Amino acid sequence: LGAYSDNATEDVVDSFSYAARGWSIAVPLGCVLRGLIRGYVPPTPFVVVTMITTLLIIGSARAAYSIADENKLVSILVATISFLFCAGIIG
C-alpha cells in the first residue's frame, strides 16, 4: 500500500492519497475486530462516522506533516547557504 514509504510524504496530494490507501484497509479491519471482540457488529452509522472521521484526521495529519517536512527542508537549505556565505566559502 505504501502508506509509510518515502513517497508518501513527497507532496500534499500524495500524502493524502497514500494515507487513504492504508485507511481503506485499516478502518474496515478495525471495525471487524471490534465486532469480534465486543461480540456484535457495530451499527452502520457508527461505521460510517468512524470511517469519515478517521479519513479526515489521518489525511489532514499526513498533509500537515508533508507541508512541515517541505518547510523544514527549505529552512535547512537556507541556513546552510547562509552559513556558507558568512563563512566566506561562497559569495
PDB file of C-alpha atoms in Angstrom:
ATOM      1  CA  LEU A   1       0.000   0.000   0.000  1.00  0.00           C
ATOM      2  CA  GLY A   2       2.924   2.330   0.610  1.00  0.00           C
ATOM      3  CA  ALA A   3       1.363   4.302   3.462  1.00  0.00           C
ATOM      4  CA  TYR A   4       4.718   4.578   5.245  1.00  0.00           C
ATOM      5  CA  SER A   5       7.038   4.758   2.246  1.00  0.00           C
ATOM      6  CA  ASP A   6       9.260   7.721   1.398  1.00  0.00           C
ATOM      7  CA  ASN A   7       6.912   8.614  -1.455  1.00  0.00           C
ATOM      8  CA  ALA A   8       4.027   9.014   1.000  1.00  0.00           C
ATOM      9  CA  THR A   9       5.212  12.466   2.096  1.00  0.00           C
ATOM     10  CA  GLU A  10       6.606  13.931  -1.112  1.00  0.00           C
ATOM     11  CA  ASP A  11       3.724  16.358  -1.563  1.00  0.00           C
ATOM     12  CA  VAL A  12       0.355  17.136  -0.006  1.00  0.00           C
ATOM     13  CA  VAL A  13      -1.784  15.307  -2.574  1.00  0.00           C
ATOM     14  CA  ASP A  14       0.337  12.164  -2.461  1.00  0.00           C
ATOM     15  CA  SER A  15       0.417  12.191   1.333  1.00  0.00           C
ATOM     16  CA  PHE A  16      -3.382  12.204   1.496  1.00  0.00           C
ATOM     17  CA  SER A  17      -3.610   9.555  -1.239  1.00  0.00           C
ATOM     18  CA  TYR A  18      -1.190   7.173   0.482  1.00  0.00           C
ATOM     19  CA  ALA A  19      -2.923   7.720   3.829  1.00  0.00           C
ATOM     20  CA  ALA A  20      -6.269   6.892   2.224  1.00  0.00           C
ATOM     21  CA  ARG A  21      -4.857   3.634   0.861  1.00  0.00           C
ATOM     22  CA  GLY A  22      -3.814   2.468   4.309  1.00  0.00           C
ATOM     23  CA  TRP A  23      -7.025   3.779   5.816  1.00  0.00           C
ATOM     24  CA  SER A  24      -9.148   1.826   3.332  1.00  0.00           C
ATOM     25  CA  ILE A  25      -7.786  -1.419   4.781  1.00  0.00           C
ATOM     26  CA  ALA A  26      -7.266  -0.451   8.432  1.00  0.00           C
ATOM     27  CA  VAL A  27     -10.680   1.002   9.269  1.00  0.00           C
ATOM     28  CA  PRO A  28     -12.843  -1.858   7.979  1.00  0.00           C
ATOM     29  CA  LEU A  29     -10.460  -4.332   9.604  1.00  0.00           C
ATOM     30  CA  GLY A  30     -10.689  -2.363  12.867  1.00  0.00           C
ATOM     31  CA  CYS A  31     -14.486  -2.410  12.729  1.00  0.00           C
ATOM     32  CA  VAL A  32     -14.478  -6.179  12.129  1.00  0.00           C
ATOM     33  CA  LEU A  33     -12.061  -6.740  15.030  1.00  0.00           C
ATOM     34  CA  ARG A  34     -14.169  -4.506  17.264  1.00  0.00           C
ATOM     35  CA  GLY A  35     -17.216  -6.582  16.338  1.00  0.00           C
ATOM     36  CA  LEU A  36     -15.400  -9.826  17.118  1.00  0.00           C
ATOM     37  CA  ILE A  37     -14.071  -8.572  20.445  1.00  0.00           C
ATOM     38  CA  ARG A  38     -17.349  -6.981  21.574  1.00  0.00           C
ATOM     39  CA  GLY A  39     -19.474  -9.829  20.273  1.00  0.00           C
ATOM     40  CA  TYR A  40     -21.687  -7.810  17.919  1.00  0.00           C
ATOM     41  CA  VAL A  41     -21.419  -5.904  14.677  1.00  0.00           C
ATOM     42  CA  PRO A  42     -21.164  -2.139  15.173  1.00  0.00           C
ATOM     43  CA  PRO A  43     -24.183  -0.168  13.937  1.00  0.00           C
ATOM     44  CA  THR A  44     -23.920   1.217  10.407  1.00  0.00           C
ATOM     45  CA  PRO A  45     -23.967   4.900  11.494  1.00  0.00           C
ATOM     46  CA  PHE A  46     -21.028   4.186  13.827  1.00  0.00           C
ATOM     47  CA  VAL A  47     -19.043   2.587  10.998  1.00  0.00           C
ATOM     48  CA  VAL A  48     -19.789   5.437   8.587  1.00  0.00           C
ATOM     49  CA  VAL A  49     -18.910   8.174  11.090  1.00  0.00           C
ATOM     50  CA  THR A  50     -15.753   6.303  12.109  1.00  0.00           C
ATOM     51  CA  MET A  51     -14.635   5.939   8.521  1.00  0.00           C
ATOM     52  CA  ILE A  52     -15.230   9.576   7.605  1.00  0.00           C
ATOM     53  CA  THR A  53     -13.692  10.949  10.801  1.00  0.00           C
ATOM     54  CA  THR A  54     -10.566   8.822  10.675  1.00  0.00           C
ATOM     55  CA  LEU A  55     -10.022   9.598   6.984  1.00  0.00           C
ATOM     56  CA  LEU A  56     -10.157  13.319   7.717  1.00  0.00           C
ATOM     57  CA  ILE A  57      -7.902  13.065  10.763  1.00  0.00           C
ATOM     58  CA  ILE A  58      -5.298  10.785   9.165  1.00  0.00           C
ATOM     59  CA  GLY A  59      -5.345  12.588   5.817  1.00  0.00           C
ATOM     60  CA  SER A  60      -5.049  16.021   7.446  1.00  0.00           C
ATOM     61  CA  ALA A  61      -2.229  14.894   9.721  1.00  0.00           C
ATOM     62  CA  ARG A  62      -0.313  13.426   6.775  1.00  0.00           C
ATOM     63  CA  ALA A  63      -0.865  16.556   4.668  1.00  0.00           C
ATOM     64  CA  ALA A  64       0.284  18.770   7.560  1.00  0.00           C
ATOM     65  CA  TYR A  65       3.383  16.612   8.032  1.00  0.00           C
ATOM     66  CA  SER A  66       4.148  16.843   4.331  1.00  0.00           C
ATOM     67  CA  ILE A  67       3.903  20.637   4.436  1.00  0.00           C
ATOM     68  CA  ALA A  68       6.034  20.845   7.594  1.00  0.00           C
ATOM     69  CA  ASP A  69       8.612  18.497   6.129  1.00  0.00           C
ATOM     70  CA  GLU A  70       8.903  20.621   2.986  1.00  0.00           C
ATOM     71  CA  ASN A  71       9.288  23.783   5.070  1.00  0.00           C
ATOM     72  CA  LYS A  72      11.936  22.171   7.265  1.00  0.00           C
ATOM     73  CA  LEU A  73      13.998  21.219   4.241  1.00  0.00           C
ATOM     74  CA  VAL A  74      13.786  24.762   2.947  1.00  0.00           C
ATOM     75  CA  SER A  75      14.845  26.093   6.359  1.00  0.00           C
ATOM     76  CA  ILE A  76      17.844  23.761   6.473  1.00  0.00           C
ATOM     77  CA  LEU A  77      18.856  24.769   2.947  1.00  0.00           C
ATOM     78  CA  VAL A  78      18.599  28.488   3.769  1.00  0.00           C
ATOM     79  CA  ALA A  79      20.593  28.012   6.984  1.00  0.00           C
ATOM     80  CA  THR A  80      23.292  26.061   5.152  1.00  0.00           C
ATOM     81  CA  ILE A  81      23.630  28.646   2.394  1.00  0.00           C
ATOM     82  CA  SER A  82      23.696  31.460   4.967  1.00  0.00           C
ATOM     83  CA  PHE A  83      26.429  29.674   6.926  1.00  0.00           C
ATOM     84  CA  LEU A  84      28.497  29.044   3.804  1.00  0.00           C
ATOM     85  CA  PHE A  85      28.078  32.664   2.740  1.00  0.00           C
ATOM     86  CA  CYS A  86      29.029  34.055   6.168  1.00  0.00           C
ATOM     87  CA  ALA A  87      31.990  31.689   6.420  1.00  0.00           C
ATOM     88  CA  GLY A  88      33.257  33.024   3.112  1.00  0.00           C
ATOM     89  CA  ILE A  89      33.085  29.660   1.419  1.00  0.00           C
ATOM     90  CA  ILE A  90      30.662  31.003  -1.180  1.00  0.00           C
ATOM     91  CA  GLY A  91      29.856  34.508  -2.317  1.00  0.00           C
TER      92      GLY A  91
END
